PDB file of C-alpha atoms in Angstrom:
ATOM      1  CA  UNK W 438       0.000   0.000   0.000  1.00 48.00           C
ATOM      2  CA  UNK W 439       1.533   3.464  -0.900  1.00 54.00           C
ATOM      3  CA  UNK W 440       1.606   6.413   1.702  1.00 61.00           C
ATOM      4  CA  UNK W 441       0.826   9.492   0.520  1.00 66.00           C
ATOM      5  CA  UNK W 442       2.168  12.667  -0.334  1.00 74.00           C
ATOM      6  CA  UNK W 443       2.669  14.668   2.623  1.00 85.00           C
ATOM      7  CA  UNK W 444       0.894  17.578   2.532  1.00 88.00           C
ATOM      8  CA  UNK W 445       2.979  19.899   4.940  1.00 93.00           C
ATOM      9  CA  UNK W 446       6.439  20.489   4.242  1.00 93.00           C
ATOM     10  CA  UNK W 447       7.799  20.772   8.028  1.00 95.00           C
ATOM     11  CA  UNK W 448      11.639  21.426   7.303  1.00 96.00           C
ATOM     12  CA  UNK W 449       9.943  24.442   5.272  1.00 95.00           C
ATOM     13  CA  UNK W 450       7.674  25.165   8.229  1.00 96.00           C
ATOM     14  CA  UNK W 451       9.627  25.359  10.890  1.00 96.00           C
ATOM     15  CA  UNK W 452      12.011  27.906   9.111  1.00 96.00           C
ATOM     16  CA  UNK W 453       8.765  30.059   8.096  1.00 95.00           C
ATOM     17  CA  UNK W 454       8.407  30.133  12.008  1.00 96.00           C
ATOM     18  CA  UNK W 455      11.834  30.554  13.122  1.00 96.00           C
ATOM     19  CA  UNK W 456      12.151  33.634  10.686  1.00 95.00           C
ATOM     20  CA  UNK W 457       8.845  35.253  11.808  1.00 95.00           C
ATOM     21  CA  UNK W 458      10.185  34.624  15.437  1.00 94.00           C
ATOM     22  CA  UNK W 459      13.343  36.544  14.435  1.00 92.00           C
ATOM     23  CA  UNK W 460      11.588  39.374  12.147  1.00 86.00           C
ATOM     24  CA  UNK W 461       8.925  39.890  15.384  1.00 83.00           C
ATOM     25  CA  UNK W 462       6.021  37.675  14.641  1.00 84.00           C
ATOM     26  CA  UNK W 463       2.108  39.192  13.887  1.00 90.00           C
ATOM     27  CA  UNK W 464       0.362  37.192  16.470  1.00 94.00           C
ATOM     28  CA  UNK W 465      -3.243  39.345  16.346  1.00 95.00           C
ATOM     29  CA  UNK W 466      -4.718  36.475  15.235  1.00 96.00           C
ATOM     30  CA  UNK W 467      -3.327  34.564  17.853  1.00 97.00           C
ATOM     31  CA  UNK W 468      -4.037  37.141  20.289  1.00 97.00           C
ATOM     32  CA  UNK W 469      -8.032  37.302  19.319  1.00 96.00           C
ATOM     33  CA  UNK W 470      -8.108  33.017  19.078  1.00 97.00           C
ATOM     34  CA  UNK W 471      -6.913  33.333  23.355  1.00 97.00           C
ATOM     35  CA  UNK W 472      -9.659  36.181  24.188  1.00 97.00           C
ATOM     36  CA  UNK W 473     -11.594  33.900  22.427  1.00 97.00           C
ATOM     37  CA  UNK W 474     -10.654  30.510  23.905  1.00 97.00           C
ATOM     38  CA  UNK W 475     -11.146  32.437  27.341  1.00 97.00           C
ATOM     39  CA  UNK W 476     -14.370  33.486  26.969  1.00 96.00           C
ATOM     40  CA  UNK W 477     -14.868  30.101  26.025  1.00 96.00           C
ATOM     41  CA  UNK W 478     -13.852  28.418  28.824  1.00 96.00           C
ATOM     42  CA  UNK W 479     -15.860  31.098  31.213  1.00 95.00           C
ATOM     43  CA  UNK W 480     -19.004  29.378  29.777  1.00 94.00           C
ATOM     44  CA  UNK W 481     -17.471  25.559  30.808  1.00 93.00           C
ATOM     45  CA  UNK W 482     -18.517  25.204  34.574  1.00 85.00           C
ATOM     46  CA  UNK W 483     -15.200  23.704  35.207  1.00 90.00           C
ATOM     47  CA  UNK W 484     -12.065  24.560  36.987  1.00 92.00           C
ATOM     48  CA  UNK W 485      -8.818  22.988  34.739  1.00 96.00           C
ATOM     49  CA  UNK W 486      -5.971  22.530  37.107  1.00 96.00           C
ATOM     50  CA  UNK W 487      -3.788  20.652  34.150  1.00 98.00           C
ATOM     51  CA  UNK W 488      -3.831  22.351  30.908  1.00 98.00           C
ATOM     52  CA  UNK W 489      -1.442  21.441  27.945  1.00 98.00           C
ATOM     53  CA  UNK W 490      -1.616  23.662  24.605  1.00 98.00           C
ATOM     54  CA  UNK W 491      -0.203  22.655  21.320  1.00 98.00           C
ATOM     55  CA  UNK W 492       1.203  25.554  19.398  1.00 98.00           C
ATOM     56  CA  UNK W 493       4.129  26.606  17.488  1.00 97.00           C
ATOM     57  CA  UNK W 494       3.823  30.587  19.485  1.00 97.00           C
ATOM     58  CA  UNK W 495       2.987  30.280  22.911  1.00 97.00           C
ATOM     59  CA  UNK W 496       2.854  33.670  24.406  1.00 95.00           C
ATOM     60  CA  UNK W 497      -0.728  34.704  23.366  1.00 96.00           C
ATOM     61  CA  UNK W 498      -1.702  31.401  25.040  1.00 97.00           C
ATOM     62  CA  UNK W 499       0.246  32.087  28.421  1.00 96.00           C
ATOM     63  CA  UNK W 500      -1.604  35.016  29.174  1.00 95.00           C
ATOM     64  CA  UNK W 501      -4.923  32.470  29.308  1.00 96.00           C
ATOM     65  CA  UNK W 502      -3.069  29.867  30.593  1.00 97.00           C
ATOM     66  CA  UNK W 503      -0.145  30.949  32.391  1.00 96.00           C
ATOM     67  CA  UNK W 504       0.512  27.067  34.183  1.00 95.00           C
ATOM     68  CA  UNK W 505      -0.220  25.497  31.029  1.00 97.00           C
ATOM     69  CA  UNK W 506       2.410  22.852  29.254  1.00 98.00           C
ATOM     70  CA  UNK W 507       3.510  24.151  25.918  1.00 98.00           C
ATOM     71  CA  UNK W 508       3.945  21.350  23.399  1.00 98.00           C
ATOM     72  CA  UNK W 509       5.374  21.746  20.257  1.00 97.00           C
ATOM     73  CA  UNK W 510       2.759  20.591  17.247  1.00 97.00           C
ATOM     74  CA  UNK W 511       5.238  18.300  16.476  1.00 96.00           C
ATOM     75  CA  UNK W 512       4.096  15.018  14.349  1.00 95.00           C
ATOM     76  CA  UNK W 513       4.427  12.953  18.040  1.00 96.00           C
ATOM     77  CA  UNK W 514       3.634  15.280  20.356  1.00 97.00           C
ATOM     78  CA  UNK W 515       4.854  15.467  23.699  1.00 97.00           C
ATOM     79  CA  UNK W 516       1.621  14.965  25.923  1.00 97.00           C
ATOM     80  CA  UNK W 517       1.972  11.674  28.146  1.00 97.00           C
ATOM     81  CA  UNK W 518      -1.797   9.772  28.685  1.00 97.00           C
ATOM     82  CA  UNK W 519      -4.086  10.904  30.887  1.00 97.00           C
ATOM     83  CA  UNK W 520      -1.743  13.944  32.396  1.00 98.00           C
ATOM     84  CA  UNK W 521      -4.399  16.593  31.653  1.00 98.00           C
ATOM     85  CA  UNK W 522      -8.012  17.576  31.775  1.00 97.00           C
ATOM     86  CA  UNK W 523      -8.090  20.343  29.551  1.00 98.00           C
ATOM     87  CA  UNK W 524      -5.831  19.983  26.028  1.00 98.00           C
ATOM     88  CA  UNK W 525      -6.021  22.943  23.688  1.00 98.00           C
ATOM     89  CA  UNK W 526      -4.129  22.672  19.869  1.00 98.00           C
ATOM     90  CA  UNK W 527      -3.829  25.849  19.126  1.00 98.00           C
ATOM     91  CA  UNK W 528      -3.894  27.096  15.310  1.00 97.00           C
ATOM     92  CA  UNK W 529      -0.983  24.438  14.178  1.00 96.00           C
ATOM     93  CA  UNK W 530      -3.983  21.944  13.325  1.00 96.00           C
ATOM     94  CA  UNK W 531      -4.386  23.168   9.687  1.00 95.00           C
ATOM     95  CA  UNK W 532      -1.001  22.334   9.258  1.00 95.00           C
ATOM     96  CA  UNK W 533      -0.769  18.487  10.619  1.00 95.00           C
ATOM     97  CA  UNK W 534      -0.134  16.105   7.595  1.00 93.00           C
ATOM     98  CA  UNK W 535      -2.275  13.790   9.895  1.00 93.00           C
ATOM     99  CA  UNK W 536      -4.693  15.511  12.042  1.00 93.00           C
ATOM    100  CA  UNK W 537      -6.996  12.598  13.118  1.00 94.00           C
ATOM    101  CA  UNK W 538      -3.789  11.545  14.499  1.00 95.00           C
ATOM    102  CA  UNK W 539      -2.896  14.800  16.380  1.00 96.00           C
ATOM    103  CA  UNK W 540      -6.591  14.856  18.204  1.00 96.00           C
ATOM    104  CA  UNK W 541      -5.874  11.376  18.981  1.00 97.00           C
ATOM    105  CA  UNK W 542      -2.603  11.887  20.357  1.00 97.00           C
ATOM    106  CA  UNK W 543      -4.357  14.599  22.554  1.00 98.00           C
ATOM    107  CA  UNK W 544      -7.479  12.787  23.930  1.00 97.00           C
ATOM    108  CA  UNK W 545      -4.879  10.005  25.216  1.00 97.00           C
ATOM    109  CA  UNK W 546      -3.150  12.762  26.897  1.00 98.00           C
ATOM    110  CA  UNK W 547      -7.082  13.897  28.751  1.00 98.00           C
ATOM    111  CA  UNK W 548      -8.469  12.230  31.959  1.00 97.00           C
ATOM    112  CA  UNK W 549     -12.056  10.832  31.813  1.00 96.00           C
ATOM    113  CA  UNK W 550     -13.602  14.140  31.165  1.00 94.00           C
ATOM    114  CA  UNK W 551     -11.330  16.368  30.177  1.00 97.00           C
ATOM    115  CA  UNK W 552     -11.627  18.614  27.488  1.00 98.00           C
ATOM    116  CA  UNK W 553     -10.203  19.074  24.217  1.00 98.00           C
ATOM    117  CA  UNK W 554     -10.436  22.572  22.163  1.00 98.00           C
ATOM    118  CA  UNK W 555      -9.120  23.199  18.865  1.00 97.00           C
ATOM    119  CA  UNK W 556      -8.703  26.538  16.526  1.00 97.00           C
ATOM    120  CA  UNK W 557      -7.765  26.178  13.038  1.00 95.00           C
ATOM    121  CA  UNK W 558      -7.913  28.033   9.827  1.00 96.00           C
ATOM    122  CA  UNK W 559     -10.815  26.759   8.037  1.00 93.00           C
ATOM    123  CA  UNK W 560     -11.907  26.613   4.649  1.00 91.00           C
ATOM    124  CA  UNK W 561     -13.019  30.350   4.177  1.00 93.00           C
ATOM    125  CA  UNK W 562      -9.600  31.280   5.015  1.00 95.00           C
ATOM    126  CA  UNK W 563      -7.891  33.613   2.239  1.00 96.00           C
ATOM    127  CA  UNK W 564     -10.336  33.137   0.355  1.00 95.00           C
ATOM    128  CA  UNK W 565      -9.475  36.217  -1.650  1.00 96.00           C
ATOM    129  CA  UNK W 566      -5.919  35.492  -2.462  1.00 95.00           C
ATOM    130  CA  UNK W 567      -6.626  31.875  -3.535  1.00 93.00           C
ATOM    131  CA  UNK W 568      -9.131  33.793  -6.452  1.00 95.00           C
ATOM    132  CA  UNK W 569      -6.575  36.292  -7.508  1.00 95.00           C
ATOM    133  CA  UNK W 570      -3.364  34.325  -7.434  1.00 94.00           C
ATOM    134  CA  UNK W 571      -5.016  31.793  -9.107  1.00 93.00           C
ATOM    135  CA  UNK W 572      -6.043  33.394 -11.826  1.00 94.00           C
ATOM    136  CA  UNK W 573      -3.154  35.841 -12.322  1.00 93.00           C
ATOM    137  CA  UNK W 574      -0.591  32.818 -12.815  1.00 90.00           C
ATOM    138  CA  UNK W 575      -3.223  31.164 -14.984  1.00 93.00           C
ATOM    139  CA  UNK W 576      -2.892  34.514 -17.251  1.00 93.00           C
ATOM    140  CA  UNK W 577       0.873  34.502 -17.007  1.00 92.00           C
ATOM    141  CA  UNK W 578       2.400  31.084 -17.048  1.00 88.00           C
ATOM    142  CA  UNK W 579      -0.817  29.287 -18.147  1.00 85.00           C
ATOM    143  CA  UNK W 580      -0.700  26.373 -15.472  1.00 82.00           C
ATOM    144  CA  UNK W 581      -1.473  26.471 -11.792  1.00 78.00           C
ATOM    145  CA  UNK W 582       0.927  25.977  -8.655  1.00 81.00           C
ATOM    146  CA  UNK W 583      -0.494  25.149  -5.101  1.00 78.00           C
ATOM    147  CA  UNK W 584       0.242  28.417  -2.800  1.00 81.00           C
ATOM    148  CA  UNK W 585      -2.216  29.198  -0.260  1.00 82.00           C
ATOM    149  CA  UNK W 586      -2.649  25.622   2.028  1.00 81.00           C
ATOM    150  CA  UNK W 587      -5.932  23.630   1.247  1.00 79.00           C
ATOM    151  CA  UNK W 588      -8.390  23.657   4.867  1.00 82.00           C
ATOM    152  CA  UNK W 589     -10.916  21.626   5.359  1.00 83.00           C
ATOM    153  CA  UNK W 590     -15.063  22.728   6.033  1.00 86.00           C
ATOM    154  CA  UNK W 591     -16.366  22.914   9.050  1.00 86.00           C
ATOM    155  CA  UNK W 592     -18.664  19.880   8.796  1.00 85.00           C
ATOM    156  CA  UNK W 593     -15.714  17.656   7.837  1.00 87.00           C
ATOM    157  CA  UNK W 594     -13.269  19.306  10.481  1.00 88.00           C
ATOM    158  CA  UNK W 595     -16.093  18.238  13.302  1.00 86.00           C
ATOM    159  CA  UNK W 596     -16.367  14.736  11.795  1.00 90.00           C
ATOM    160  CA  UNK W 597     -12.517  14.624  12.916  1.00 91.00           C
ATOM    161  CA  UNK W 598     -13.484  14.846  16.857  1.00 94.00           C
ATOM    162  CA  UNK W 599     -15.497  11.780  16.436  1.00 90.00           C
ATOM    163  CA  UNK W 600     -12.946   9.678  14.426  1.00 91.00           C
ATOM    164  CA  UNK W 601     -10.861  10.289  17.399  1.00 92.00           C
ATOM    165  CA  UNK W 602     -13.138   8.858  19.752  1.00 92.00           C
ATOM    166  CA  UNK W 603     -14.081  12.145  21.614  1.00 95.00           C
ATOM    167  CA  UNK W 604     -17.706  12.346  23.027  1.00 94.00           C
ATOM    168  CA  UNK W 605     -19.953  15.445  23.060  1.00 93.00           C
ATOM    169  CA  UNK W 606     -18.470  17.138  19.881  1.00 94.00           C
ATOM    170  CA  UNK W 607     -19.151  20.363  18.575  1.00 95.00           C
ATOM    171  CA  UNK W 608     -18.118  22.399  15.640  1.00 95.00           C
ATOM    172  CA  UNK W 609     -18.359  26.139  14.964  1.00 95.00           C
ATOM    173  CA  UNK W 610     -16.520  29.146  13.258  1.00 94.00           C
ATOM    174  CA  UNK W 611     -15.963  32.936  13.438  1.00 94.00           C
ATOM    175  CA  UNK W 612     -15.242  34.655   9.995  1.00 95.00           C
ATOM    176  CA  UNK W 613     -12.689  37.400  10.723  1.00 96.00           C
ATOM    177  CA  UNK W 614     -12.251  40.210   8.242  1.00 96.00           C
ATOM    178  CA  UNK W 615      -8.928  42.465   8.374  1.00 95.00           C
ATOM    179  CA  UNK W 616      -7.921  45.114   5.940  1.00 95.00           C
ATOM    180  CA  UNK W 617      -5.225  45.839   4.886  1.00 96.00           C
ATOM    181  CA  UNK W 618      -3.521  48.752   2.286  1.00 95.00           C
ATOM    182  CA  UNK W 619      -2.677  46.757  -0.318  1.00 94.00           C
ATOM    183  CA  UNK W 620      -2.613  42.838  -0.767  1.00 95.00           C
ATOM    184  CA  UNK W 621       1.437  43.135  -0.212  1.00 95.00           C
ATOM    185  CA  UNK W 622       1.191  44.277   3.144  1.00 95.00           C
ATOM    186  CA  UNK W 623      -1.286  41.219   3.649  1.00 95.00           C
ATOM    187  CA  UNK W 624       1.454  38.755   2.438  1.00 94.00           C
ATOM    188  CA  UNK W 625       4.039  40.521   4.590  1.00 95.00           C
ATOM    189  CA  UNK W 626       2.183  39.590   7.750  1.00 95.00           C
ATOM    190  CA  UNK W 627       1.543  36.459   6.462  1.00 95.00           C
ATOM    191  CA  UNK W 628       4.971  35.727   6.529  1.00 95.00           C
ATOM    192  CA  UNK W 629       5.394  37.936  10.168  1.00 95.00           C
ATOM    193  CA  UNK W 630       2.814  34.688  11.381  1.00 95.00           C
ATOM    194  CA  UNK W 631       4.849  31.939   9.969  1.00 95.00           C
ATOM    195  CA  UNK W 632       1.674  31.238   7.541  1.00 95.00           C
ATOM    196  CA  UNK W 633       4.096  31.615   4.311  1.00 92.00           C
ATOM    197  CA  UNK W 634       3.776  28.984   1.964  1.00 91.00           C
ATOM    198  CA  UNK W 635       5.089  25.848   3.283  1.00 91.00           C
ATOM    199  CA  UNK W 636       3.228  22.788   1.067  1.00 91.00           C
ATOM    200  CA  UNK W 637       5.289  20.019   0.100  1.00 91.00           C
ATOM    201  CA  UNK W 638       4.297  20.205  -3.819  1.00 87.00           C
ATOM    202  CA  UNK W 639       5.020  24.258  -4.045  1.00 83.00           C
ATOM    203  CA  UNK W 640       6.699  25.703  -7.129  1.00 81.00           C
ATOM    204  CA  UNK W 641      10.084  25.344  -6.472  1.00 81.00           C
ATOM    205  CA  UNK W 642      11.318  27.382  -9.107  1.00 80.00           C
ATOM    206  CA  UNK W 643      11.856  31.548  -9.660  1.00 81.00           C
ATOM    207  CA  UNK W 644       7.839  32.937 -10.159  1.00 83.00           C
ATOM    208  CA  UNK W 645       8.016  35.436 -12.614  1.00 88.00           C
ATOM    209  CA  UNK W 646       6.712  39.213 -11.091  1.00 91.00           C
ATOM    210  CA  UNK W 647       4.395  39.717 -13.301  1.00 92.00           C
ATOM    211  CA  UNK W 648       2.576  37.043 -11.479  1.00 92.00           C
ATOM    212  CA  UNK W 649       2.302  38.949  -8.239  1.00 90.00           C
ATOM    213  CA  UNK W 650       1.905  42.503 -10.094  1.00 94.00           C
ATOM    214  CA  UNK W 651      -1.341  40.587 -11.331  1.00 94.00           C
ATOM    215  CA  UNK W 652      -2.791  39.394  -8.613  1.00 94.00           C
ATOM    216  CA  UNK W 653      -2.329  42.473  -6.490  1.00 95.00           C
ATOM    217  CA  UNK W 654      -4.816  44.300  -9.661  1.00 95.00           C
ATOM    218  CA  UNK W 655      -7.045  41.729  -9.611  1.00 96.00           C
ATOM    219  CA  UNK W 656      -7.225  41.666  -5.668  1.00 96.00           C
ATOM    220  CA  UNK W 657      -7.549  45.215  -5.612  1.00 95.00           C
ATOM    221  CA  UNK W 658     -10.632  45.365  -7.901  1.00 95.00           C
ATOM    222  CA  UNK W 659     -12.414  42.652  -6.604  1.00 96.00           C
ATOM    223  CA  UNK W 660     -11.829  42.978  -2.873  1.00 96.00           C
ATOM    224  CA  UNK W 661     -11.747  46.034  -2.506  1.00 94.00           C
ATOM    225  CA  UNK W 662     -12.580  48.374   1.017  1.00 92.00           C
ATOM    226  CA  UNK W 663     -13.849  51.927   1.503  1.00 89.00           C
ATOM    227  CA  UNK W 664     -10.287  54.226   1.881  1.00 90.00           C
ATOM    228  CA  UNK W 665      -8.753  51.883  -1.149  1.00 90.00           C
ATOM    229  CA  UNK W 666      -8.103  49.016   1.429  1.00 96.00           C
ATOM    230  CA  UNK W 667      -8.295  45.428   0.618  1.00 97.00           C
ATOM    231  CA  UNK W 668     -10.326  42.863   2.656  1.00 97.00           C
ATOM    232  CA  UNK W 669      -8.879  39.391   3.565  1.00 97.00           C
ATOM    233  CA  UNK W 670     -11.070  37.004   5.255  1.00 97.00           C
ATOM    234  CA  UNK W 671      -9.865  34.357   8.134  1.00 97.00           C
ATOM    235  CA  UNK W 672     -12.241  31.674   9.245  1.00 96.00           C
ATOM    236  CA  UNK W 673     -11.747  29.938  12.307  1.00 96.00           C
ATOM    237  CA  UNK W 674     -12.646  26.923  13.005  1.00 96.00           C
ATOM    238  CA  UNK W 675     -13.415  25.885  16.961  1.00 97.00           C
ATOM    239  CA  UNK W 676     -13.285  22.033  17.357  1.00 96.00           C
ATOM    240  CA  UNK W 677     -14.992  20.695  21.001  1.00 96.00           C
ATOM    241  CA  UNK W 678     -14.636  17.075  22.131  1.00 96.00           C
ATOM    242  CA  UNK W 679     -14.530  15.406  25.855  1.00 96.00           C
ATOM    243  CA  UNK W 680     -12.787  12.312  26.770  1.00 95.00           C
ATOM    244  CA  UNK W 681     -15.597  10.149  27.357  1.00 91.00           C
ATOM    245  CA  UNK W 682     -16.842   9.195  31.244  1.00 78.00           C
ATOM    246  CA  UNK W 683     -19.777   7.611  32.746  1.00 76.00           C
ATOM    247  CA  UNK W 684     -20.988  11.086  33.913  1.00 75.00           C
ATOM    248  CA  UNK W 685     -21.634  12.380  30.585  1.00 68.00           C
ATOM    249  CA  UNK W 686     -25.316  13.068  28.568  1.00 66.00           C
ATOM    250  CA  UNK W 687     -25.896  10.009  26.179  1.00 64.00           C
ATOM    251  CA  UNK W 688     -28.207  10.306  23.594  1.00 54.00           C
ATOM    252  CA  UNK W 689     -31.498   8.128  23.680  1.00 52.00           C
ATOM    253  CA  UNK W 690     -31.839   4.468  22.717  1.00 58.00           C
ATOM    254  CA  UNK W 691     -34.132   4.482  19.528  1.00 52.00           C
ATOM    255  CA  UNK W 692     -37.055   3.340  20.589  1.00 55.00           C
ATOM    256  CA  UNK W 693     -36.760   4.432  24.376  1.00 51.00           C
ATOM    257  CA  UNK W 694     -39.076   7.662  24.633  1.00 52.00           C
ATOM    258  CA  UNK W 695     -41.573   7.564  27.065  1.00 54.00           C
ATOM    259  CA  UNK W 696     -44.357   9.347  24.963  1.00 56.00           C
ATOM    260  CA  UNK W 697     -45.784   9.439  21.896  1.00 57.00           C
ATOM    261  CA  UNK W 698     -44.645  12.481  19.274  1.00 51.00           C
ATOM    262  CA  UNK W 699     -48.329  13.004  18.410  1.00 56.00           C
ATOM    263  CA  UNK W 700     -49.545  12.810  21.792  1.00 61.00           C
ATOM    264  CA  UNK W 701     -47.021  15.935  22.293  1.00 52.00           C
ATOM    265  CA  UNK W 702     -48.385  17.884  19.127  1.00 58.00           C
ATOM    266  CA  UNK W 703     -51.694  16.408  19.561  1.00 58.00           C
ATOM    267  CA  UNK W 704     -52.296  15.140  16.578  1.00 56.00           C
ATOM    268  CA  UNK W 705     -53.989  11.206  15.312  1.00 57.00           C
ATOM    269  CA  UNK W 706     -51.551   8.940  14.807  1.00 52.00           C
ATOM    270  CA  UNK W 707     -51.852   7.125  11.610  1.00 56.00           C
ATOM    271  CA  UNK W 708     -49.957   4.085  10.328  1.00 52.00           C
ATOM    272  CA  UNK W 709     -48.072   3.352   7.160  1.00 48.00           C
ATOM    273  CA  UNK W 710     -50.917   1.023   5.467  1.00 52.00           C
ATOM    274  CA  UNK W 711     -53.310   3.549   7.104  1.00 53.00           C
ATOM    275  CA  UNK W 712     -51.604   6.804   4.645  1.00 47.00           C
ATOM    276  CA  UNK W 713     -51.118   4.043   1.707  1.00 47.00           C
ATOM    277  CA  UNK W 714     -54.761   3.307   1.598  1.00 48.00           C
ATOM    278  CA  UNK W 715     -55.871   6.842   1.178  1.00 47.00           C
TER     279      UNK W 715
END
């Protein structure tokens, strides 16, 4: 059986990273995903004396969860089984060449009934500089090179939690919109959050200007803010599981309610034969 391609270039990710670390990284994304997380966690009536978070820039995180372990989003991560009761992976998911395996590898690391969060880029991400680099290196060179990273949709990102065996889950997302002065400045702080292109089957080769000069037009007319500002749209993705215990809601045997629907709506009951005969 053949493996396939990886996805995820890491040698080229981890030196996106290290750079931005360097160059001063633009974590306001990372900054509104921890206000976010805590306000999340002020609605779980719980008190999590053991958290771990997964994430390749943990400051934004420490100020949430200053006792927390910080574990690299390595492909084995460093979480040992059953250590914690709350396990956040914090926007490194979109990047796993095996994510099943990375939500796995963190409910192991949960107690019965601990939580797991997760905030990714989903699949509205950049949505706008997909379109326009697409089609300006279409017009150029006349093929097509992979450049932004491919995220999954919401409903498929929740299916994950359940493939890993994690009970209650629930999937949501908050579309963020940022401007910015020109799509450049856009790809410069792209690069400042170690988002850069990092995909194992990138063009490897010199991409000719023009390429860029195009899609910055065509972003400009089609995306375009009030003040000559661009929009650029960031969609992420909150992923909610807990490690299943004997305490925890479980849905209803089929078969098992009590009363009748239409004694509830208060309507005659009729059977199949009854609606075929009419």
């Amino acid at each position: 059986m053949t493996t396939p391609p990886l996805l995820t270039d890491r040698p080229a990710l981890d030196r996106n990273r290290a750079r931005a670390r360097r160059s001063g990284p633009a974590l306001f994304l990372h900054d509104d995903a921890a206000a976010e997380l805590e306000e999340r966690l002020n609605e779980v009536n719980r008190t999590f004396t053991a958290p771990a978070v997964v994430t390749a820039f943990p400051d934004p995180w420490r100020e949430i969860l200053p006792a927390a372990r910080i574990v690299a989003d390595d492909e084995l991560l460093d979480l040992e089984p059953g250590a914690h009761d709350l396990v956040v992976h914090a926007l490194a998911l979109h990047w796993a060449n095996d994510p099943v395996g990375q939500i796995v590898q963190a409910a192991r690391a949960l107690r019965p009934d601990g939580l797991f969060i997760a905030v990714m880029f989903g699949g509205q991400t950049l949505a706008e500089l997909r379109a326009a680099l697409a089609e300006a290196e279409v017009a150029v060179t006349g093929g097509l090179s992979p450049r932004v990273l491919p995220m999954g949709e919401i409903r498929d990102l929740g299916a994950l939690l359940q493939r890993a065996g994690l009970a209650l889950p629930v999937a949501d997302s908050v579309l963020r919109r940022v401007s910015y002065a020109d799509p450049f400045r856009l790809l410069a702080d792209l690069r400042a959050m170690g988002e850069a292109n990092a995909l194992t089957g990138r063009r490897r080769t010199f991409t000719p200007r023009a390429v860029f000069a195009q899609a910055a037009s065509r972003y400009a007319a089609a995306y375009a803010e009030p003040g000559g500002r661009v929009r650029a749209s960031f969609d992420m993705v909150w992923l909610t599981g807990w490690k299943p215990h004997a305490s925890q809601q479980k849905p209803l045997r089929p078969g098992s309610a009590a009363a009748r629907l239409a004694d509830a709506l208060g309507a005659a009951e009729q059977s199949a034969g009854d609606k075929a005969g009419q």
